[in-house]
mmCIF file of C-alpha atoms in Angstrom:
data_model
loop_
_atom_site.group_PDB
_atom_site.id
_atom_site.type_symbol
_atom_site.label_atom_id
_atom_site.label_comp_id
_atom_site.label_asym_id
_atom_site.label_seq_id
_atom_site.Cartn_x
_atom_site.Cartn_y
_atom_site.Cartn_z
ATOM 1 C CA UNK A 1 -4.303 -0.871 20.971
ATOM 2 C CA UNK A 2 -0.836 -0.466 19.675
ATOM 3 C CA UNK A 3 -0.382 -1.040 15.730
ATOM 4 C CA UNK A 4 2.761 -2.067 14.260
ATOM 5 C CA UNK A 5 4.807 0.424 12.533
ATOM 6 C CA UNK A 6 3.503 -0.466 9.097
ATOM 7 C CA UNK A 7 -0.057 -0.019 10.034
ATOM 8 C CA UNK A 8 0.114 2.935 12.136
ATOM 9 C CA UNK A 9 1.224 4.826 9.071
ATOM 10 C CA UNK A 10 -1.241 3.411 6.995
ATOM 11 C CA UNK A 11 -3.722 4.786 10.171
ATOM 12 C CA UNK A 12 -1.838 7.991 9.905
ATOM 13 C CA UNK A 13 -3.225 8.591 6.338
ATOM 14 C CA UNK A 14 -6.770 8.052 6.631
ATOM 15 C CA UNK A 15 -8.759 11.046 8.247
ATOM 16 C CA UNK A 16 -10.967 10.802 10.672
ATOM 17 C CA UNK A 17 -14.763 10.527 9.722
ATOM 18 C CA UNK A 18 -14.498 8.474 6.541
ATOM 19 C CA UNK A 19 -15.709 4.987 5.821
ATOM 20 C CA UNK A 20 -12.863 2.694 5.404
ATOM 21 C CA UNK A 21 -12.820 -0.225 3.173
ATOM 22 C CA UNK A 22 -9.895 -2.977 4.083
ATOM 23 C CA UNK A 23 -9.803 -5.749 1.702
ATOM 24 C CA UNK A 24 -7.433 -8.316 3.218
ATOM 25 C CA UNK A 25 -8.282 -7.326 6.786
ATOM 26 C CA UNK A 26 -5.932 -9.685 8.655
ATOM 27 C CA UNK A 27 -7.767 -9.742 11.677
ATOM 28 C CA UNK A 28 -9.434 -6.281 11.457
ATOM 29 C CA UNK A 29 -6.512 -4.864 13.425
ATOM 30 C CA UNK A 30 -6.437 -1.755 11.355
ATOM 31 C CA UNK A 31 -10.170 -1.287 11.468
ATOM 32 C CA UNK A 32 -10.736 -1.768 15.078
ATOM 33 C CA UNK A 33 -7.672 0.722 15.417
ATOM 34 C CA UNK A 34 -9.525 2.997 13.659
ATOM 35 C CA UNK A 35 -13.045 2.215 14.905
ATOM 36 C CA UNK A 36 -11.712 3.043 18.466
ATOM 37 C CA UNK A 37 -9.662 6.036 18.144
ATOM 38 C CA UNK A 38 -10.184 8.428 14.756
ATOM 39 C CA UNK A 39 -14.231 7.584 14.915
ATOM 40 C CA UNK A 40 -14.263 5.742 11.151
ATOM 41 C CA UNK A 41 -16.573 3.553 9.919
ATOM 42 C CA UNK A 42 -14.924 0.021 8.787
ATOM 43 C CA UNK A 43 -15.772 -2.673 6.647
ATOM 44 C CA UNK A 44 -13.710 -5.862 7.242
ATOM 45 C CA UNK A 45 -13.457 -7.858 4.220
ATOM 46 C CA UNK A 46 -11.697 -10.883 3.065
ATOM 47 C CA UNK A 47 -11.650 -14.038 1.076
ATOM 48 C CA UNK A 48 -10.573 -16.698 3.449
ATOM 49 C CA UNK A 49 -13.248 -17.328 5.957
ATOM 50 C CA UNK A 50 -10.664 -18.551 8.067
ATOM 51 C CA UNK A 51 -9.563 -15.426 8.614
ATOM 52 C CA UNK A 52 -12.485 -14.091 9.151
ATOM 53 C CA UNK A 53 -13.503 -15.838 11.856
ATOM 54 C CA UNK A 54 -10.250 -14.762 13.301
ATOM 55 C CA UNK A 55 -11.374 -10.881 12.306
ATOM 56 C CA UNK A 56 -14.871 -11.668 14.150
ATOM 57 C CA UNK A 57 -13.051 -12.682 17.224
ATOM 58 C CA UNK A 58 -10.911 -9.907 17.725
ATOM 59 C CA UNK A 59 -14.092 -7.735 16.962
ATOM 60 C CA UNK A 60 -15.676 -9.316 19.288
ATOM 61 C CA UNK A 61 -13.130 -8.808 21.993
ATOM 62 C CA UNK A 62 -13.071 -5.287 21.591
ATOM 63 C CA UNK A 63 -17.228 -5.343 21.657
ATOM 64 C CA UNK A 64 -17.435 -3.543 18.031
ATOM 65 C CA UNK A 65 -19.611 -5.841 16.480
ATOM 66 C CA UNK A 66 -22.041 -3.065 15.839
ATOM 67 C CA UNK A 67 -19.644 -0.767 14.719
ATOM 68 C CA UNK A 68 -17.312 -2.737 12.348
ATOM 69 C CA UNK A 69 -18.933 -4.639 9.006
ATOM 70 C CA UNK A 70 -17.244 -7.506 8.091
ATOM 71 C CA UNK A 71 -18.059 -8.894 4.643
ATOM 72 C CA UNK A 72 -16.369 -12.318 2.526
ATOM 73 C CA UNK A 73 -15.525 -12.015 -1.259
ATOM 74 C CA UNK A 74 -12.867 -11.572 -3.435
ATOM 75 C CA UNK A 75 -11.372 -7.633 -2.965
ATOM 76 C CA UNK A 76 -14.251 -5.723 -3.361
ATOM 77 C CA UNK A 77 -16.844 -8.105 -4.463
ATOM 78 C CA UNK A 78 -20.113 -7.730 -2.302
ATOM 79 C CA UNK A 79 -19.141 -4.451 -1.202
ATOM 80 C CA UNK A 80 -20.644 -1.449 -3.607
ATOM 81 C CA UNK A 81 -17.639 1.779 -2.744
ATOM 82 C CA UNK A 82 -19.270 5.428 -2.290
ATOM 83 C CA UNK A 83 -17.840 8.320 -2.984
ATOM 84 C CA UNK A 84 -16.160 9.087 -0.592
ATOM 85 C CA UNK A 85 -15.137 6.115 0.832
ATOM 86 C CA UNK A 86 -10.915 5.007 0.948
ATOM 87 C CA UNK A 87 -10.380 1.751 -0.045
ATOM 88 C CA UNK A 88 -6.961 -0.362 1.669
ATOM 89 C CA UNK A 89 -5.777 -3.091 0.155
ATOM 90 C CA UNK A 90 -2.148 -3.777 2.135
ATOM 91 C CA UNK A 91 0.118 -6.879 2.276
ATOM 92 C CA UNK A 92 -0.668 -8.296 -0.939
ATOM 93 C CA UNK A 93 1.202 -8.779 -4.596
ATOM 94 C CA UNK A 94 0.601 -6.238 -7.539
ATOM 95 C CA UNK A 95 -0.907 -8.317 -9.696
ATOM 96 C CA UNK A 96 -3.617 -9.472 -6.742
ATOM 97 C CA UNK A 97 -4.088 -5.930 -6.081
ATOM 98 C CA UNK A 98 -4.668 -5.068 -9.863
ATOM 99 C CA UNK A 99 -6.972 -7.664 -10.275
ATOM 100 C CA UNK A 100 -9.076 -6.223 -7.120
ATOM 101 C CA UNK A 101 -9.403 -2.932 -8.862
ATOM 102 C CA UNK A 102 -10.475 -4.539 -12.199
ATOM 103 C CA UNK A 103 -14.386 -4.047 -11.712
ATOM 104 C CA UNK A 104 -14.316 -1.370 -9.007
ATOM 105 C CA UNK A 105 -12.805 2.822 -9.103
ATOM 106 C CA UNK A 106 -12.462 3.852 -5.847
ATOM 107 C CA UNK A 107 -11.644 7.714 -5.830
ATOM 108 C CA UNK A 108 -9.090 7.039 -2.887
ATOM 109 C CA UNK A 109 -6.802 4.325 -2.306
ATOM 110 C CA UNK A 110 -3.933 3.264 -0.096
ATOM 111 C CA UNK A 111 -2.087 0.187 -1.152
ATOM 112 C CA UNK A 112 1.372 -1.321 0.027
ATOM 113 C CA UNK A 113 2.377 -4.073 -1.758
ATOM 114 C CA UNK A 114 5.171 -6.591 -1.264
ATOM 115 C CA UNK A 115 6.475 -7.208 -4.808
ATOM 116 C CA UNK A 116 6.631 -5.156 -8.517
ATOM 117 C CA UNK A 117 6.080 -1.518 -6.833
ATOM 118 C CA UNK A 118 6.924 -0.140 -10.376
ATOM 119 C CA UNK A 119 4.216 -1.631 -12.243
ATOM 120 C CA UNK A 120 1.978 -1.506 -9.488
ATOM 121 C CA UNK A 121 2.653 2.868 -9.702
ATOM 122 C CA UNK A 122 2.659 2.780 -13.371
ATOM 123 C CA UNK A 123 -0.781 0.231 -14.021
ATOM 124 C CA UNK A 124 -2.660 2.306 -10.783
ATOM 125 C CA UNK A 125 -1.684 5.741 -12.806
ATOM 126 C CA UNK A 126 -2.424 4.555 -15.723
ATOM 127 C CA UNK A 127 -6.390 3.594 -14.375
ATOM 128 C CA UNK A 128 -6.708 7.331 -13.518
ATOM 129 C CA UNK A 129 -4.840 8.129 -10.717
ATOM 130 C CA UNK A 130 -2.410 10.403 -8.808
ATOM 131 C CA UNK A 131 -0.074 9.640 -6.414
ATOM 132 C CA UNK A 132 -0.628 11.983 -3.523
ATOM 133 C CA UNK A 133 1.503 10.431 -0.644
ATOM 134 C CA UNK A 134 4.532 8.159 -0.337
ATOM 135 C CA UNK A 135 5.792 7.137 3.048
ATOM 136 C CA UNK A 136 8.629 4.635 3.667
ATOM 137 C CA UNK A 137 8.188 2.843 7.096
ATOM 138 C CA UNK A 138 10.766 0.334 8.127
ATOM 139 C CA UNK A 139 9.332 -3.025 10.245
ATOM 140 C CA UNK A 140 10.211 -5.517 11.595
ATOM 141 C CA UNK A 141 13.681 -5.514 9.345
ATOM 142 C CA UNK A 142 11.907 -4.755 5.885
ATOM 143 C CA UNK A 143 11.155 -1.517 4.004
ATOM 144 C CA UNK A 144 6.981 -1.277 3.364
ATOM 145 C CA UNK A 145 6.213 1.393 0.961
ATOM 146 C CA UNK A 146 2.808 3.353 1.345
ATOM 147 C CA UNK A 147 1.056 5.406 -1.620
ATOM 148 C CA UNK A 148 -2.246 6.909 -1.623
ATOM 149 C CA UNK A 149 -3.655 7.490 -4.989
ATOM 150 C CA UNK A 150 -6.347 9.709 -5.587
ATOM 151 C CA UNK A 151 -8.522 10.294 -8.738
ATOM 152 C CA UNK A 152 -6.825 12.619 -11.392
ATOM 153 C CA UNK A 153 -4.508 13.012 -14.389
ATOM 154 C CA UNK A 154 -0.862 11.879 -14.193
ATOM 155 C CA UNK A 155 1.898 11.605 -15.915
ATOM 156 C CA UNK A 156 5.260 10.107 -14.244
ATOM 157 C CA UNK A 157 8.417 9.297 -16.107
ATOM 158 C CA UNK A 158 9.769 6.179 -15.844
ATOM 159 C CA UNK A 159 12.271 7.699 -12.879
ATOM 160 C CA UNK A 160 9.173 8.775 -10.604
ATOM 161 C CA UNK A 161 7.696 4.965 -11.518
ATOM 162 C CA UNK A 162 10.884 3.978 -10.070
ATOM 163 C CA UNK A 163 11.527 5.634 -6.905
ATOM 164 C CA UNK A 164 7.886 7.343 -6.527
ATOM 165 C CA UNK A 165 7.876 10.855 -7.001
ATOM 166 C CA UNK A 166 6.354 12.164 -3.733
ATOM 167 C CA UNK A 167 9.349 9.787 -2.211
ATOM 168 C CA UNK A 168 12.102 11.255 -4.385
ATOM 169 C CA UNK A 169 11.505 14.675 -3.062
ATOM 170 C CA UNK A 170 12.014 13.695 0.414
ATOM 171 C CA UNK A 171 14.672 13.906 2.765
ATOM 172 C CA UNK A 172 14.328 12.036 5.582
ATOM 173 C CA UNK A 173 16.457 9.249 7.251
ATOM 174 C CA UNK A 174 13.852 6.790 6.278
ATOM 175 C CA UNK A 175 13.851 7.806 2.702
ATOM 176 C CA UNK A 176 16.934 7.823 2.361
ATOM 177 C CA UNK A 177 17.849 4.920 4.121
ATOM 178 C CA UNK A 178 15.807 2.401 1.766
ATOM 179 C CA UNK A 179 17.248 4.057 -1.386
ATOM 180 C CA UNK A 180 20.581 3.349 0.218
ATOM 181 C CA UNK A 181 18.976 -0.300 0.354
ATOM 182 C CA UNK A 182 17.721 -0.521 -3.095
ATOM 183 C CA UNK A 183 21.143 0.286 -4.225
ATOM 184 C CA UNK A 184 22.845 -2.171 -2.770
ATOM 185 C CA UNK A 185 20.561 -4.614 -3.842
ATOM 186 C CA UNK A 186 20.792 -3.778 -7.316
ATOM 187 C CA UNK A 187 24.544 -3.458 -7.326
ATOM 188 C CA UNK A 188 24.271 -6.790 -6.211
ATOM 189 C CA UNK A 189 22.661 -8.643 -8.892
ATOM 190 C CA UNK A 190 24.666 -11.356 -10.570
ATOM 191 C CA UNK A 191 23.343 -13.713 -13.609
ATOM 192 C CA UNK A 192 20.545 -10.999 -15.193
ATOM 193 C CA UNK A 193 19.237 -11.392 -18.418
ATOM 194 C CA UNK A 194 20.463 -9.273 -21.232
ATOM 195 C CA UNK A 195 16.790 -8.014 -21.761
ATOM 196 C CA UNK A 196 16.969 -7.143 -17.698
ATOM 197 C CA UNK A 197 20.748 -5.348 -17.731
ATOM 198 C CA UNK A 198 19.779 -1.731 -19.408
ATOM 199 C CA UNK A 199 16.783 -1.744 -17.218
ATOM 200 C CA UNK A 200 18.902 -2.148 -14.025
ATOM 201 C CA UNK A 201 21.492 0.166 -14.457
ATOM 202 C CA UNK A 202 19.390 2.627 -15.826
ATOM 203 C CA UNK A 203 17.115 1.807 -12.077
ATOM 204 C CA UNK A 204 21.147 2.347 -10.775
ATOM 205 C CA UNK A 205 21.545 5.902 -12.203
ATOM 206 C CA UNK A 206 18.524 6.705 -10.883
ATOM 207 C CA UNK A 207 19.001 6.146 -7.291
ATOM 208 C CA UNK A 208 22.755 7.374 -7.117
ATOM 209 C CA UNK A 209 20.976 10.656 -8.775
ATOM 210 C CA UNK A 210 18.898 10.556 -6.186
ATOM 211 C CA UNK A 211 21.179 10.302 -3.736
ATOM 212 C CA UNK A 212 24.147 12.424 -4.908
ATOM 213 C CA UNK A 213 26.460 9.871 -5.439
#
């Protein structure tokens, strides 16, 4: 099975061995992925049963019904996370994500989210966490960003909430490249609110810093 680029990094982070936990499955793609050829244990959860039955399919087709758990409920509801499980929650907004890890703390988590990356590094920190990987992964013409938190003390600045600090140490093509792309975009903002405009082109310094420029 052949993942897209987005979830073969997400694939690439998880060792072999552990029990996953992927809230939002879509299909169980990752899981069956992972099932088949790093020897985890997956749960398959999601709210839309819908979906599901979609996840159960694929399952099926790839004769892992034994092998991969699939559960309904909202993020981790129904599903009690051991110690050493890692939790995925990818392809979802901040605040969804957030609310997910309201009633739960998983000691490892990957998340990629598709809106408010900031607050989504800053609120995660802030529950207890430490960001131990950043990868960029351009797919499909758009930039995914990948952390993994894991349990611990942190305290970033508002420049490593901004570009990530594992990802401002880099220097790779990818790395680079989206920085290059977040600059443009900003540069390119018309019509922001005054409240907005020191925020921006302080976000501005930060990535021409980061870039030399």
């Amino acid at each position: 099975m052949k993942l897209s680029k987005r979830l073969q990094m997400i694939a690439d982070m998880i060792p072999s061995g552990v029990r996953v936990i992927d809230v939002g499955c879509d299909h169980a793609l990752l899981d069956i992925y992972l099932t088949l050829n790093k020897t985890n244990e997956c749960i398959a959860s999601d709210i839309n049963e819908n979906v599901l039955k979609k996840t159960r399919e694929m399952i099926r087709r790839h004769h892992l019904e034994e092998q991969i758990q699939v559960v309904q409920g909202d993020g981790l509801e129904n599903i009690w996370v051991q110690e050493e499980d890692i939790v995925v929650i990818a392809g979802m907004g901040t605040a969804t994500i957030l609310h997910i890890l309201e009633k739960q703390h998983p000691k490892s988590l990957i998340i990629e989210t598709h809106n408010h990356l900031t607050e989504l590094r800053k609120e995660i920190s802030r529950k207890g966490y430490v960001i131990e990987k950043e990868e960029v992964v351009f797919d499909k013409n758009i930039y995914y960003v990948i952390i993994k938190f894991q349990e611990g003390i942190s305290n970033y600045n508002d420049q490593e909430l901004f570009l990530g600090p594992v990802l401002m140490q880099k220097r790779n093509s990818e790395t680079t490249s989206y920085f290059e792309y977040l600059l443009r975009k900003k540069q390119k903002l018309n019509n922001i609110p005054k409240a907005k405009l020191m925020q921006i082109d302080e976000e501005i310094i930060y990535l021409k810093t980061v870039l030399n420029k």
